[in-house]
Amino acid sequence: MAQKRSRRDFEADIRKQDAPHVIYGTPLPPLDENVRDDGSYMPLWKQEVTDDRGRKRLHGAFTGGFSAGYFNTVGSKEGWTPSTFVSSRSNRAKDTKNITQQKLEDFMDEEDLREREESRLILTNDGFGGFGTQHDPSVHDALDGLFRPVEDTIGEKLLGRMGWKKGQGIGPRVLRRIDPNDPNSELREFPPEDSNVLQFTSKTDTKGLGYGDEAPSLRPTSKKQPVQDVSDDDESPAGLSTAKVPKKSKKLDRIGMSVGPLNDIGSDDEDPYEIGPKMSYNRALGGGKKLKVKKTFGMGSVNPLLKAKPVFMSRKLPLVLNTLRKCHDGRLPINGFVLADELDAFGAMSLSDERFQPPVVPDDWQPVKLASATAQSAAPQQPNTTGSSGGVHQQTAQSRAQLLGEKPLQGKSVFDYISSTTRDRLVTATGNTLLPPALGETPVSFITELNTTQSGRLSSEIPHLDPTTALTALTRLRKDKSPPYADDLPKQGRYKDFLRYSSTPNLNPRPPPLRAPHHRSDDDHLAELHEFVATALLFKPATGMLASRFTSASSGVQASVTEGQGDNGDGAEADPSTADLLTRPMQQKPTNPAEEAARMGMFGIATRSTVGFYPTKLVCKRFGVEMPVGQ
Amino acid sequence: MVSQTQPTLPSSCLQVLQTHTAPINTLAFSHSGGTFILTGSSDRQIHLSRTEPSSSKTTSTTSAITNEPSASGNIPTAPVITTPIQRYTSHGYPVLSIAVTQPNNHFASSSADRSGPFLWDIQTPDTTLRRFGGNSPSPHTSRITCVSFAADDSILASGSDDRSIRLWDMKSRDARPLMILEEAKDGISALVTRDTEIISGSTDGRLRSYDARMGRCTVDVQPGPVTSLDLSRDGRAILVGCLDGKIRYMDRENGNCLRTFPPDAKLGGDEGYVNKSLRLQSCLAQNESLVLSGSEADGRVRAWDVLSGKQIGSVEVSSAGKVLSVVKWREGSEIENRRGVWAAGGVDGVVKVYG
């Protein structure tokens, strides 16, 4: 008897149908855990709607009753019932109960709350505002008292409590003479002097940095106000003024006239877009005239470097002079390099240190280049002219080694092992005719073959045939009524031997396939082996699923022909009792080579195969192993 | 120089269990000692009995071992047990397989219906602890032929005629199988487990060894449907019973066949062992030096020597010549003063214990 499903399973089942589209990942949790979404019957008490705060949304007007002004209390099961309230003389309500006060926020919904937030303003307190700006209360104008309440800031209040008086500085007491001018007066401790508060002029224009420094012509010059010069006191360096008003342009000085939008005052000499210092070029031919140096008293920028006219000095000049120099052998130095005429500091340093001294050349040393060339390789030698640099690409490794005077390498190159045909292929592929000649050697480690071959390369060039295919071809050979090469029995024997060779790849030592006596050259033998591969692949029977769907054709004509000969074929064909049947029982299906091998008793490689097994994470955890790689 | 003694087949009957009324399908000894034996039969019941009669019952144990007639001149007859210690009757269909956990407190059983393996507590025969399948989202869909515990009793593996092996979680109460292995093309007939491997034999003639550590499944092709499996203790060799009439001792490392029992005609001759259509379970015995198997043709249990491959003895278990479907060995140990015994059950519903 099947057990009744638990409620949890039942509900979980229904929940699963909520999001059938979810294939990957987990579906979103339901809005309401207690409510089923599939349209089944829901009792009335479960059908109530609440918002996120838990308050009931639809009041009595929707459900048929009326609210009577009581927010969400009418319409519930209790209706409008006053909550119980008990307060006695001994047990006062206000003492014991934590009376839940109803706040304003309880009655406000989201719109009301948002409106309240928006109407809030954040302002700074009066006592803190205005520090450092022109509204700073510490800078007292006479008019202040009229319009603003004179009140100490909080900082002043705190300092006052600590013993500070207005007008004093802050810090440790200073020893000073009572009368600063008289050196004989008494020394006494005084509080330090008050420091000046820097006044910053707020920038009201849109001029850029450095305005007023670079374009002296545009700076407004007014005869009324003297232009501030560098000899001002240190407390107001250039750039900071003491509440100055920005000046108007020259044109405005003339009463009634104004500058147009381009700031054009009519002078042709002034370029409004000019940024750099003005250069006075010689505009007339036949220069050499001494230029009048305009002395601008008080004019010009504050920057002393800009007073003088800059002189152009080319930095490339020494480079240009150096590039034309050649090395001692007459060749130009390499691209990007320049012959040095003097050592830099590092060079001088290295020369002095005896560690970096160049080695001492013995007197009898001869450079190898001048030695007589001994023929090292068969590669053609290019005459090494110092002037031509094209020869560098026409040399081989051996010739370069010989030029450099190196000893020839002891190791063998790949060209020793490959055949001449492969070398020709390489030459045509790369286009480089200067490849070393190919010697078809066998590596020493490879000579383990029992059968001596003419050249070592033969064993590596035997065509590869899959062992399973070879096995199937072997069985086919055995079972077939007309095996391949039926007319040439020795060839069939060689074919069989090749199949035997191919089906045992791991055998060691591995006897090579039989070789026909009339095949003198390797190429003929190899050609025959390739033919065997093609034959094996051609006669490969279908395996697996395909085999179960198809059977080999056994034509009636052939059967009747062979049955008369009385050869020992497979069951039904040779059986004379079935000769006159319209349909013959099906032949045995072509079997799997692995099954064939198992039936023959050849267990091992033939019967074994591997498939991936990917245990789940939990299974691996139970087994106590890591999840195998390759998932 | 003591020559290596040839292992012998114990042939004195210690006990006869006649508690069932239908063919015996499966036998399982308890672990670490094997004092108890669980028998599952086609009468839908599982019976728990003692393997050997308790020492008070045997008159002379020595005579039983040496197989000589006792002082009274009579060959001591083996006691016949007709009532088991416990009966477990929850199955509604013939019981096909039993597996016991290591601590001997639970066992799992499977039957010919697809209600899944049952997990029992040995002490409570009235009800099962758990039932896999039925309630499960993906239970077996055909009869479950073999069960086995794996991964230190935390996984219960069950193989079925629906071509799947399902792994059930013993630790959690999840009704879903941990994993479903569906590589087989035909029903699973035998399962053995060891460490991190699960080896299954299937009627499609393949031996599949699933290794969780290496992440691969090694498939070995057998010439016929595989009906019985028994793993050697070191896990390197496995005894495979096949419906082509041969039992093969296979090497698991490279898939070679180490021995075939019965040996070929030219080596030893056909001794009348037949296995063509029924599931016969064979096992390794006597410290893995012998192979025991029942037969379809006669009611004899044959023993072959693993080293030489020859048959060294046979015992007539069923005088009526009934098929002996299952033979199981319980290893003895000198330290615990326990002898190795083997039990054979057949179609006549009788289990005989020999030692």
PDB file of N, CA and C in Angstrom, chain A residues 1-6 9 16 545 592 594-596 598-601 603-616 618-629, chain B residues 135 150-151 154-155 167 169-172 178-179 181 183 195-198 206 210-223 248 250-257:
ATOM      1  N   MET A   1       0.868  -1.191   0.000  1.00  0.00           N
ATOM      2  CA  MET A   1       0.000   0.000   0.000  1.00  0.00           C
ATOM      3  C   MET A   1       0.897   1.232   0.000  1.00  0.00           C
ATOM      4  N   ALA A   2       0.600   2.135  -0.875  1.00  0.00           N
ATOM      5  CA  ALA A   2       1.437   3.328  -0.939  1.00  0.00           C
ATOM      6  C   ALA A   2       1.075   4.241   0.218  1.00  0.00           C
ATOM      7  N   GLN A   3       2.095   4.834   0.797  1.00  0.00           N
ATOM      8  CA  GLN A   3       1.823   5.706   1.925  1.00  0.00           C
ATOM      9  C   GLN A   3       1.319   7.040   1.460  1.00  0.00           C
ATOM     10  N   LYS A   4       0.532   7.656   2.337  1.00  0.00           N
ATOM     11  CA  LYS A   4      -0.013   8.969   1.986  1.00  0.00           C
ATOM     12  C   LYS A   4       1.125   9.983   2.024  1.00  0.00           C
ATOM     13  N   ARG A   5       1.103  10.858   1.089  1.00  0.00           N
ATOM     14  CA  ARG A   5       2.161  11.852   1.025  1.00  0.00           C
ATOM     15  C   ARG A   5       1.999  12.860   2.138  1.00  0.00           C
ATOM     16  N   SER A   6       3.093  13.313   2.663  1.00  0.00           N
ATOM     17  CA  SER A   6       2.997  14.295   3.727  1.00  0.00           C
ATOM     18  C   SER A   6       2.549  15.634   3.130  1.00  0.00           C
ATOM     19  N   ASP A   9       5.273  17.596   1.362  1.00  0.00           N
ATOM     20  CA  ASP A   9       5.580  17.149   0.001  1.00  0.00           C
ATOM     21  C   ASP A   9       4.519  17.636  -0.962  1.00  0.00           C
ATOM     22  N   LYS A  16       6.251  23.751  -6.919  1.00  0.00           N
ATOM     23  CA  LYS A  16       7.135  23.486  -8.059  1.00  0.00           C
ATOM     24  C   LYS A  16       6.483  23.909  -9.355  1.00  0.00           C
ATOM     25  N   MET A 545      25.294  -0.122 -33.147  1.00  0.00           N
ATOM     26  CA  MET A 545      23.902   0.181 -33.475  1.00  0.00           C
ATOM     27  C   MET A 545      23.621  -0.075 -34.954  1.00  0.00           C
ATOM     28  N   ASN A 592      29.924  -7.488 -32.569  1.00  0.00           N
ATOM     29  CA  ASN A 592      30.903  -6.568 -32.032  1.00  0.00           C
ATOM     30  C   ASN A 592      32.275  -7.240 -32.006  1.00  0.00           C
ATOM     31  N   ALA A 594      34.553  -6.716 -29.915  1.00  0.00           N
ATOM     32  CA  ALA A 594      34.874  -7.030 -28.523  1.00  0.00           C
ATOM     33  C   ALA A 594      34.187  -8.319 -28.110  1.00  0.00           C
ATOM     34  N   GLU A 595      32.948  -8.490 -28.543  1.00  0.00           N
ATOM     35  CA  GLU A 595      32.236  -9.720 -28.201  1.00  0.00           C
ATOM     36  C   GLU A 595      32.890 -10.918 -28.858  1.00  0.00           C
ATOM     37  N   GLU A 596      33.326 -10.699 -30.091  1.00  0.00           N
ATOM     38  CA  GLU A 596      34.026 -11.770 -30.801  1.00  0.00           C
ATOM     39  C   GLU A 596      35.272 -12.176 -30.043  1.00  0.00           C
ATOM     40  N   ALA A 598      35.813 -11.764 -26.912  1.00  0.00           N
ATOM     41  CA  ALA A 598      35.453 -12.438 -25.663  1.00  0.00           C
ATOM     42  C   ALA A 598      35.070 -13.886 -25.944  1.00  0.00           C
ATOM     43  N   ARG A 599      34.373 -14.077 -27.025  1.00  0.00           N
ATOM     44  CA  ARG A 599      33.968 -15.451 -27.360  1.00  0.00           C
ATOM     45  C   ARG A 599      35.177 -16.312 -27.687  1.00  0.00           C
ATOM     46  N   MET A 600      36.132 -15.688 -28.314  1.00  0.00           N
ATOM     47  CA  MET A 600      37.335 -16.447 -28.653  1.00  0.00           C
ATOM     48  C   MET A 600      38.211 -16.669 -27.428  1.00  0.00           C
ATOM     49  N   GLY A 601      37.923 -15.904 -26.387  1.00  0.00           N
ATOM     50  CA  GLY A 601      38.726 -16.076 -25.184  1.00  0.00           C
ATOM     51  C   GLY A 601      39.868 -15.106 -25.077  1.00  0.00           C
ATOM     52  N   PHE A 603      40.639 -12.156 -23.781  1.00  0.00           N
ATOM     53  CA  PHE A 603      40.273 -11.064 -22.882  1.00  0.00           C
ATOM     54  C   PHE A 603      41.451 -10.133 -22.732  1.00  0.00           C
ATOM     55  N   GLY A 604      41.158  -8.894 -22.462  1.00  0.00           N
ATOM     56  CA  GLY A 604      42.261  -7.950 -22.287  1.00  0.00           C
ATOM     57  C   GLY A 604      41.941  -6.678 -23.040  1.00  0.00           C
ATOM     58  N   ILE A 605      42.871  -6.277 -23.882  1.00  0.00           N
ATOM     59  CA  ILE A 605      42.678  -5.005 -24.585  1.00  0.00           C
ATOM     60  C   ILE A 605      41.453  -5.082 -25.493  1.00  0.00           C
ATOM     61  N   ALA A 606      41.263  -6.237 -26.083  1.00  0.00           N
ATOM     62  CA  ALA A 606      40.179  -6.350 -27.054  1.00  0.00           C
ATOM     63  C   ALA A 606      38.817  -6.221 -26.395  1.00  0.00           C
ATOM     64  N   THR A 607      38.712  -6.665 -25.172  1.00  0.00           N
ATOM     65  CA  THR A 607      37.391  -6.658 -24.553  1.00  0.00           C
ATOM     66  C   THR A 607      37.196  -5.461 -23.629  1.00  0.00           C
ATOM     67  N   ARG A 608      38.247  -4.713 -23.382  1.00  0.00           N
ATOM     68  CA  ARG A 608      38.117  -3.648 -22.392  1.00  0.00           C
ATOM     69  C   ARG A 608      37.949  -2.295 -23.059  1.00  0.00           C
ATOM     70  N   SER A 609      37.061  -1.490 -22.529  1.00  0.00           N
ATOM     71  CA  SER A 609      36.925  -0.109 -23.002  1.00  0.00           C
ATOM     72  C   SER A 609      36.600   0.770 -21.801  1.00  0.00           C
ATOM     73  N   THR A 610      36.785   2.035 -21.982  1.00  0.00           N
ATOM     74  CA  THR A 610      36.574   2.949 -20.859  1.00  0.00           C
ATOM     75  C   THR A 610      35.589   4.027 -21.259  1.00  0.00           C
ATOM     76  N   VAL A 611      34.728   4.356 -20.326  1.00  0.00           N
ATOM     77  CA  VAL A 611      33.738   5.398 -20.535  1.00  0.00           C
ATOM     78  C   VAL A 611      33.858   6.342 -19.337  1.00  0.00           C
ATOM     79  N   GLY A 612      33.514   7.568 -19.534  1.00  0.00           N
ATOM     80  CA  GLY A 612      33.602   8.478 -18.403  1.00  0.00           C
ATOM     81  C   GLY A 612      32.479   8.243 -17.409  1.00  0.00           C
ATOM     82  N   PHE A 613      32.813   8.382 -16.147  1.00  0.00           N
ATOM     83  CA  PHE A 613      31.801   8.251 -15.099  1.00  0.00           C
ATOM     84  C   PHE A 613      31.906   9.499 -14.245  1.00  0.00           C
ATOM     85  N   TYR A 614      30.850  10.238 -14.182  1.00  0.00           N
ATOM     86  CA  TYR A 614      30.912  11.522 -13.491  1.00  0.00           C
ATOM     87  C   TYR A 614      29.994  11.495 -12.277  1.00  0.00           C
ATOM     88  N   PRO A 615      30.524  11.082 -11.137  1.00  0.00           N
ATOM     89  CA  PRO A 615      29.657  11.026  -9.956  1.00  0.00           C
ATOM     90  C   PRO A 615      29.285  12.432  -9.521  1.00  0.00           C
ATOM     91  N   THR A 616      28.097  12.541  -8.960  1.00  0.00           N
ATOM     92  CA  THR A 616      27.649  13.848  -8.486  1.00  0.00           C
ATOM     93  C   THR A 616      28.442  14.231  -7.243  1.00  0.00           C
ATOM     94  N   LEU A 618      27.496  14.922  -4.275  1.00  0.00           N
ATOM     95  CA  LEU A 618      27.124  14.248  -3.043  1.00  0.00           C
ATOM     96  C   LEU A 618      27.670  12.826  -3.014  1.00  0.00           C
ATOM     97  N   VAL A 619      27.649  12.195  -4.159  1.00  0.00           N
ATOM     98  CA  VAL A 619      28.179  10.831  -4.226  1.00  0.00           C
ATOM     99  C   VAL A 619      29.672  10.850  -3.910  1.00  0.00           C
ATOM    100  N   CYS A 620      30.371  11.839  -4.458  1.00  0.00           N
ATOM    101  CA  CYS A 620      31.802  11.951  -4.161  1.00  0.00           C
ATOM    102  C   CYS A 620      32.012  12.191  -2.684  1.00  0.00           C
ATOM    103  N   LYS A 621      31.122  12.978  -2.117  1.00  0.00           N
ATOM    104  CA  LYS A 621      31.259  13.253  -0.682  1.00  0.00           C
ATOM    105  C   LYS A 621      31.051  11.982   0.113  1.00  0.00           C
ATOM    106  N   ARG A 622      30.089  11.175  -0.295  1.00  0.00           N
ATOM    107  CA  ARG A 622      29.854   9.930   0.421  1.00  0.00           C
ATOM    108  C   ARG A 622      31.024   8.989   0.288  1.00  0.00           C
ATOM    109  N   PHE A 623      31.590   8.957  -0.896  1.00  0.00           N
ATOM    110  CA  PHE A 623      32.733   8.072  -1.112  1.00  0.00           C
ATOM    111  C   PHE A 623      33.988   8.623  -0.445  1.00  0.00           C
ATOM    112  N   GLY A 624      33.977   9.912  -0.170  1.00  0.00           N
ATOM    113  CA  GLY A 624      35.151  10.516   0.453  1.00  0.00           C
ATOM    114  C   GLY A 624      36.250  10.813  -0.532  1.00  0.00           C
ATOM    115  N   VAL A 625      35.880  11.104  -1.774  1.00  0.00           N
ATOM    116  CA  VAL A 625      36.902  11.430  -2.779  1.00  0.00           C
ATOM    117  C   VAL A 625      36.588  12.803  -3.353  1.00  0.00           C
ATOM    118  N   GLU A 626      37.594  13.351  -4.009  1.00  0.00           N
ATOM    119  CA  GLU A 626      37.387  14.616  -4.690  1.00  0.00           C
ATOM    120  C   GLU A 626      36.618  14.348  -5.977  1.00  0.00           C
ATOM    121  N   MET A 627      35.938  15.327  -6.438  1.00  0.00           N
ATOM    122  CA  MET A 627      35.243  15.149  -7.717  1.00  0.00           C
ATOM    123  C   MET A 627      36.276  14.968  -8.811  1.00  0.00           C
ATOM    124  N   PRO A 628      36.147  13.922  -9.606  1.00  0.00           N
ATOM    125  CA  PRO A 628      37.178  13.693 -10.622  1.00  0.00           C
ATOM    126  C   PRO A 628      37.183  14.803 -11.657  1.00  0.00           C
ATOM    127  N   VAL A 629      38.361  15.110 -12.128  1.00  0.00           N
ATOM    128  CA  VAL A 629      38.547  16.200 -13.076  1.00  0.00           C
ATOM    129  C   VAL A 629      37.932  15.828 -14.405  1.00  0.00           C
TER     130      VAL A 629
ATOM    131  N   ASN B 135       7.439   6.100  -3.012  1.00  0.00           N
ATOM    132  CA  ASN B 135       7.322   7.536  -2.779  1.00  0.00           C
ATOM    133  C   ASN B 135       8.356   8.350  -3.521  1.00  0.00           C
ATOM    134  N   ALA B 150      27.642   0.495  -0.182  1.00  0.00           N
ATOM    135  CA  ALA B 150      28.895   1.055  -0.684  1.00  0.00           C
ATOM    136  C   ALA B 150      29.306   2.239   0.173  1.00  0.00           C
ATOM    137  N   ALA B 151      30.502   2.666  -0.027  1.00  0.00           N
ATOM    138  CA  ALA B 151      31.035   3.851   0.641  1.00  0.00           C
ATOM    139  C   ALA B 151      30.795   3.794   2.137  1.00  0.00           C
ATOM    140  N   SER B 154      27.229   4.163   3.518  1.00  0.00           N
ATOM    141  CA  SER B 154      26.475   5.409   3.380  1.00  0.00           C
ATOM    142  C   SER B 154      25.713   5.474   2.066  1.00  0.00           C
ATOM    143  N   ILE B 155      25.982   4.534   1.190  1.00  0.00           N
ATOM    144  CA  ILE B 155      25.247   4.477  -0.073  1.00  0.00           C
ATOM    145  C   ILE B 155      24.703   3.067  -0.221  1.00  0.00           C
ATOM    146  N   LEU B 167      21.703   4.700  -6.833  1.00  0.00           N
ATOM    147  CA  LEU B 167      22.436   4.839  -5.587  1.00  0.00           C
ATOM    148  C   LEU B 167      21.560   5.618  -4.629  1.00  0.00           C
ATOM    149  N   ASP B 169      20.826   7.303  -0.824  1.00  0.00           N
ATOM    150  CA  ASP B 169      21.578   7.899   0.273  1.00  0.00           C
ATOM    151  C   ASP B 169      21.098   7.344   1.602  1.00  0.00           C
ATOM    152  N   MET B 170      22.019   6.806   2.379  1.00  0.00           N
ATOM    153  CA  MET B 170      21.636   6.247   3.673  1.00  0.00           C
ATOM    154  C   MET B 170      21.664   7.306   4.760  1.00  0.00           C
ATOM    155  N   LYS B 171      22.418   8.358   4.532  1.00  0.00           N
ATOM    156  CA  LYS B 171      22.592   9.313   5.626  1.00  0.00           C
ATOM    157  C   LYS B 171      21.458  10.324   5.694  1.00  0.00           C
ATOM    158  N   SER B 172      20.959  10.751   4.581  1.00  0.00           N
ATOM    159  CA  SER B 172      19.887  11.740   4.645  1.00  0.00           C
ATOM    160  C   SER B 172      18.562  11.035   4.401  1.00  0.00           C
ATOM    161  N   LEU B 178      20.593   9.226  -5.148  1.00  0.00           N
ATOM    162  CA  LEU B 178      21.758  10.106  -5.276  1.00  0.00           C
ATOM    163  C   LEU B 178      22.168  10.204  -6.727  1.00  0.00           C
ATOM    164  N   MET B 179      22.151   9.045  -7.377  1.00  0.00           N
ATOM    165  CA  MET B 179      22.617   9.001  -8.750  1.00  0.00           C
ATOM    166  C   MET B 179      21.979   7.820  -9.454  1.00  0.00           C
ATOM    167  N   LEU B 181      22.723   5.306 -12.646  1.00  0.00           N
ATOM    168  CA  LEU B 181      23.727   4.912 -13.642  1.00  0.00           C
ATOM    169  C   LEU B 181      23.008   4.086 -14.690  1.00  0.00           C
ATOM    170  N   GLU B 183      24.234   3.094 -17.869  1.00  0.00           N
ATOM    171  CA  GLU B 183      25.051   2.703 -19.013  1.00  0.00           C
ATOM    172  C   GLU B 183      24.674   1.342 -19.560  1.00  0.00           C
ATOM    173  N   ASP B 195      35.431  -0.034  -1.584  1.00  0.00           N
ATOM    174  CA  ASP B 195      36.048   1.302  -1.481  1.00  0.00           C
ATOM    175  C   ASP B 195      35.284   2.322  -2.297  1.00  0.00           C
ATOM    176  N   THR B 196      35.920   2.808  -3.348  1.00  0.00           N
ATOM    177  CA  THR B 196      35.280   3.843  -4.154  1.00  0.00           C
ATOM    178  C   THR B 196      34.779   3.299  -5.479  1.00  0.00           C
ATOM    179  N   GLU B 197      34.622   2.001  -5.551  1.00  0.00           N
ATOM    180  CA  GLU B 197      34.203   1.428  -6.836  1.00  0.00           C
ATOM    181  C   GLU B 197      32.907   0.661  -6.693  1.00  0.00           C
ATOM    182  N   ILE B 198      32.157   0.686  -7.772  1.00  0.00           N
ATOM    183  CA  ILE B 198      30.936  -0.132  -7.843  1.00  0.00           C
ATOM    184  C   ILE B 198      31.064  -0.951  -9.111  1.00  0.00           C
ATOM    185  N   ARG B 206      28.157  -7.388 -20.128  1.00  0.00           N
ATOM    186  CA  ARG B 206      29.247  -6.458 -19.832  1.00  0.00           C
ATOM    187  C   ARG B 206      29.456  -6.382 -18.334  1.00  0.00           C
ATOM    188  N   TYR B 210      32.596   1.040 -12.066  1.00  0.00           N
ATOM    189  CA  TYR B 210      32.534   2.489 -11.914  1.00  0.00           C
ATOM    190  C   TYR B 210      33.490   2.903 -10.809  1.00  0.00           C
ATOM    191  N   ASP B 211      34.442   3.726 -11.183  1.00  0.00           N
ATOM    192  CA  ASP B 211      35.397   4.194 -10.179  1.00  0.00           C
ATOM    193  C   ASP B 211      35.139   5.678  -9.923  1.00  0.00           C
ATOM    194  N   ALA B 212      34.735   6.000  -8.704  1.00  0.00           N
ATOM    195  CA  ALA B 212      34.410   7.397  -8.398  1.00  0.00           C
ATOM    196  C   ALA B 212      35.666   8.234  -8.259  1.00  0.00           C
ATOM    197  N   ARG B 213      36.764   7.609  -7.871  1.00  0.00           N
ATOM    198  CA  ARG B 213      37.984   8.410  -7.668  1.00  0.00           C
ATOM    199  C   ARG B 213      38.583   8.809  -9.002  1.00  0.00           C
ATOM    200  N   MET B 214      38.627   7.884  -9.934  1.00  0.00           N
ATOM    201  CA  MET B 214      39.261   8.176 -11.219  1.00  0.00           C
ATOM    202  C   MET B 214      38.262   8.801 -12.195  1.00  0.00           C
ATOM    203  N   GLY B 215      36.977   8.685 -11.884  1.00  0.00           N
ATOM    204  CA  GLY B 215      35.993   9.284 -12.767  1.00  0.00           C
ATOM    205  C   GLY B 215      35.825   8.532 -14.064  1.00  0.00           C
ATOM    206  N   ARG B 216      35.939   7.202 -14.025  1.00  0.00           N
ATOM    207  CA  ARG B 216      35.730   6.471 -15.273  1.00  0.00           C
ATOM    208  C   ARG B 216      35.023   5.163 -14.999  1.00  0.00           C
ATOM    209  N   CYS B 217      34.446   4.656 -16.071  1.00  0.00           N
ATOM    210  CA  CYS B 217      33.744   3.376 -15.980  1.00  0.00           C
ATOM    211  C   CYS B 217      34.430   2.440 -16.959  1.00  0.00           C
ATOM    212  N   THR B 218      34.977   1.365 -16.436  1.00  0.00           N
ATOM    213  CA  THR B 218      35.687   0.420 -17.298  1.00  0.00           C
ATOM    214  C   THR B 218      34.733  -0.692 -17.669  1.00  0.00           C
ATOM    215  N   VAL B 219      34.584  -0.923 -18.958  1.00  0.00           N
ATOM    216  CA  VAL B 219      33.633  -1.910 -19.454  1.00  0.00           C
ATOM    217  C   VAL B 219      34.415  -3.103 -19.966  1.00  0.00           C
ATOM    218  N   ASP B 220      34.093  -4.261 -19.436  1.00  0.00           N
ATOM    219  CA  ASP B 220      34.718  -5.505 -19.911  1.00  0.00           C
ATOM    220  C   ASP B 220      33.635  -6.354 -20.537  1.00  0.00           C
ATOM    221  N   VAL B 221      33.929  -6.841 -21.720  1.00  0.00           N
ATOM    222  CA  VAL B 221      32.922  -7.633 -22.421  1.00  0.00           C
ATOM    223  C   VAL B 221      33.102  -9.086 -22.037  1.00  0.00           C
ATOM    224  N   GLN B 222      31.986  -9.719 -21.727  1.00  0.00           N
ATOM    225  CA  GLN B 222      31.991 -11.149 -21.424  1.00  0.00           C
ATOM    226  C   GLN B 222      31.267 -11.862 -22.546  1.00  0.00           C
ATOM    227  N   PRO B 223      31.558 -13.148 -22.718  1.00  0.00           N
ATOM    228  CA  PRO B 223      30.927 -13.842 -23.850  1.00  0.00           C
ATOM    229  C   PRO B 223      29.427 -14.078 -23.689  1.00  0.00           C
ATOM    230  N   ARG B 248      34.576 -17.325 -14.763  1.00  0.00           N
ATOM    231  CA  ARG B 248      35.908 -16.813 -15.086  1.00  0.00           C
ATOM    232  C   ARG B 248      36.460 -15.989 -13.938  1.00  0.00           C
ATOM    233  N   MET B 250      38.702 -13.106 -13.423  1.00  0.00           N
ATOM    234  CA  MET B 250      39.265 -12.060 -14.267  1.00  0.00           C
ATOM    235  C   MET B 250      40.178 -11.150 -13.446  1.00  0.00           C
ATOM    236  N   ASP B 251      41.196 -10.688 -14.123  1.00  0.00           N
ATOM    237  CA  ASP B 251      42.076  -9.703 -13.511  1.00  0.00           C
ATOM    238  C   ASP B 251      41.474  -8.325 -13.771  1.00  0.00           C
ATOM    239  N   ARG B 252      41.304  -7.534 -12.741  1.00  0.00           N
ATOM    240  CA  ARG B 252      40.622  -6.248 -12.952  1.00  0.00           C
ATOM    241  C   ARG B 252      41.553  -5.185 -13.496  1.00  0.00           C
ATOM    242  N   GLU B 253      42.840  -5.428 -13.347  1.00  0.00           N
ATOM    243  CA  GLU B 253      43.746  -4.358 -13.781  1.00  0.00           C
ATOM    244  C   GLU B 253      43.790  -4.226 -15.278  1.00  0.00           C
ATOM    245  N   ASN B 254      43.927  -5.347 -15.979  1.00  0.00           N
ATOM    246  CA  ASN B 254      44.016  -5.243 -17.438  1.00  0.00           C
ATOM    247  C   ASN B 254      42.935  -6.022 -18.153  1.00  0.00           C
ATOM    248  N   GLY B 255      42.021  -6.600 -17.422  1.00  0.00           N
ATOM    249  CA  GLY B 255      40.913  -7.275 -18.080  1.00  0.00           C
ATOM    250  C   GLY B 255      41.228  -8.652 -18.578  1.00  0.00           C
ATOM    251  N   ASN B 256      42.363  -9.191 -18.204  1.00  0.00           N
ATOM    252  CA  ASN B 256      42.671 -10.553 -18.670  1.00  0.00           C
ATOM    253  C   ASN B 256      41.904 -11.584 -17.877  1.00  0.00           C
ATOM    254  N   CYS B 257      41.773 -12.747 -18.468  1.00  0.00           N
ATOM    255  CA  CYS B 257      41.111 -13.849 -17.772  1.00  0.00           C
ATOM    256  C   CYS B 257      42.200 -14.720 -17.183  1.00  0.00           C
TER     257      CYS B 257
END
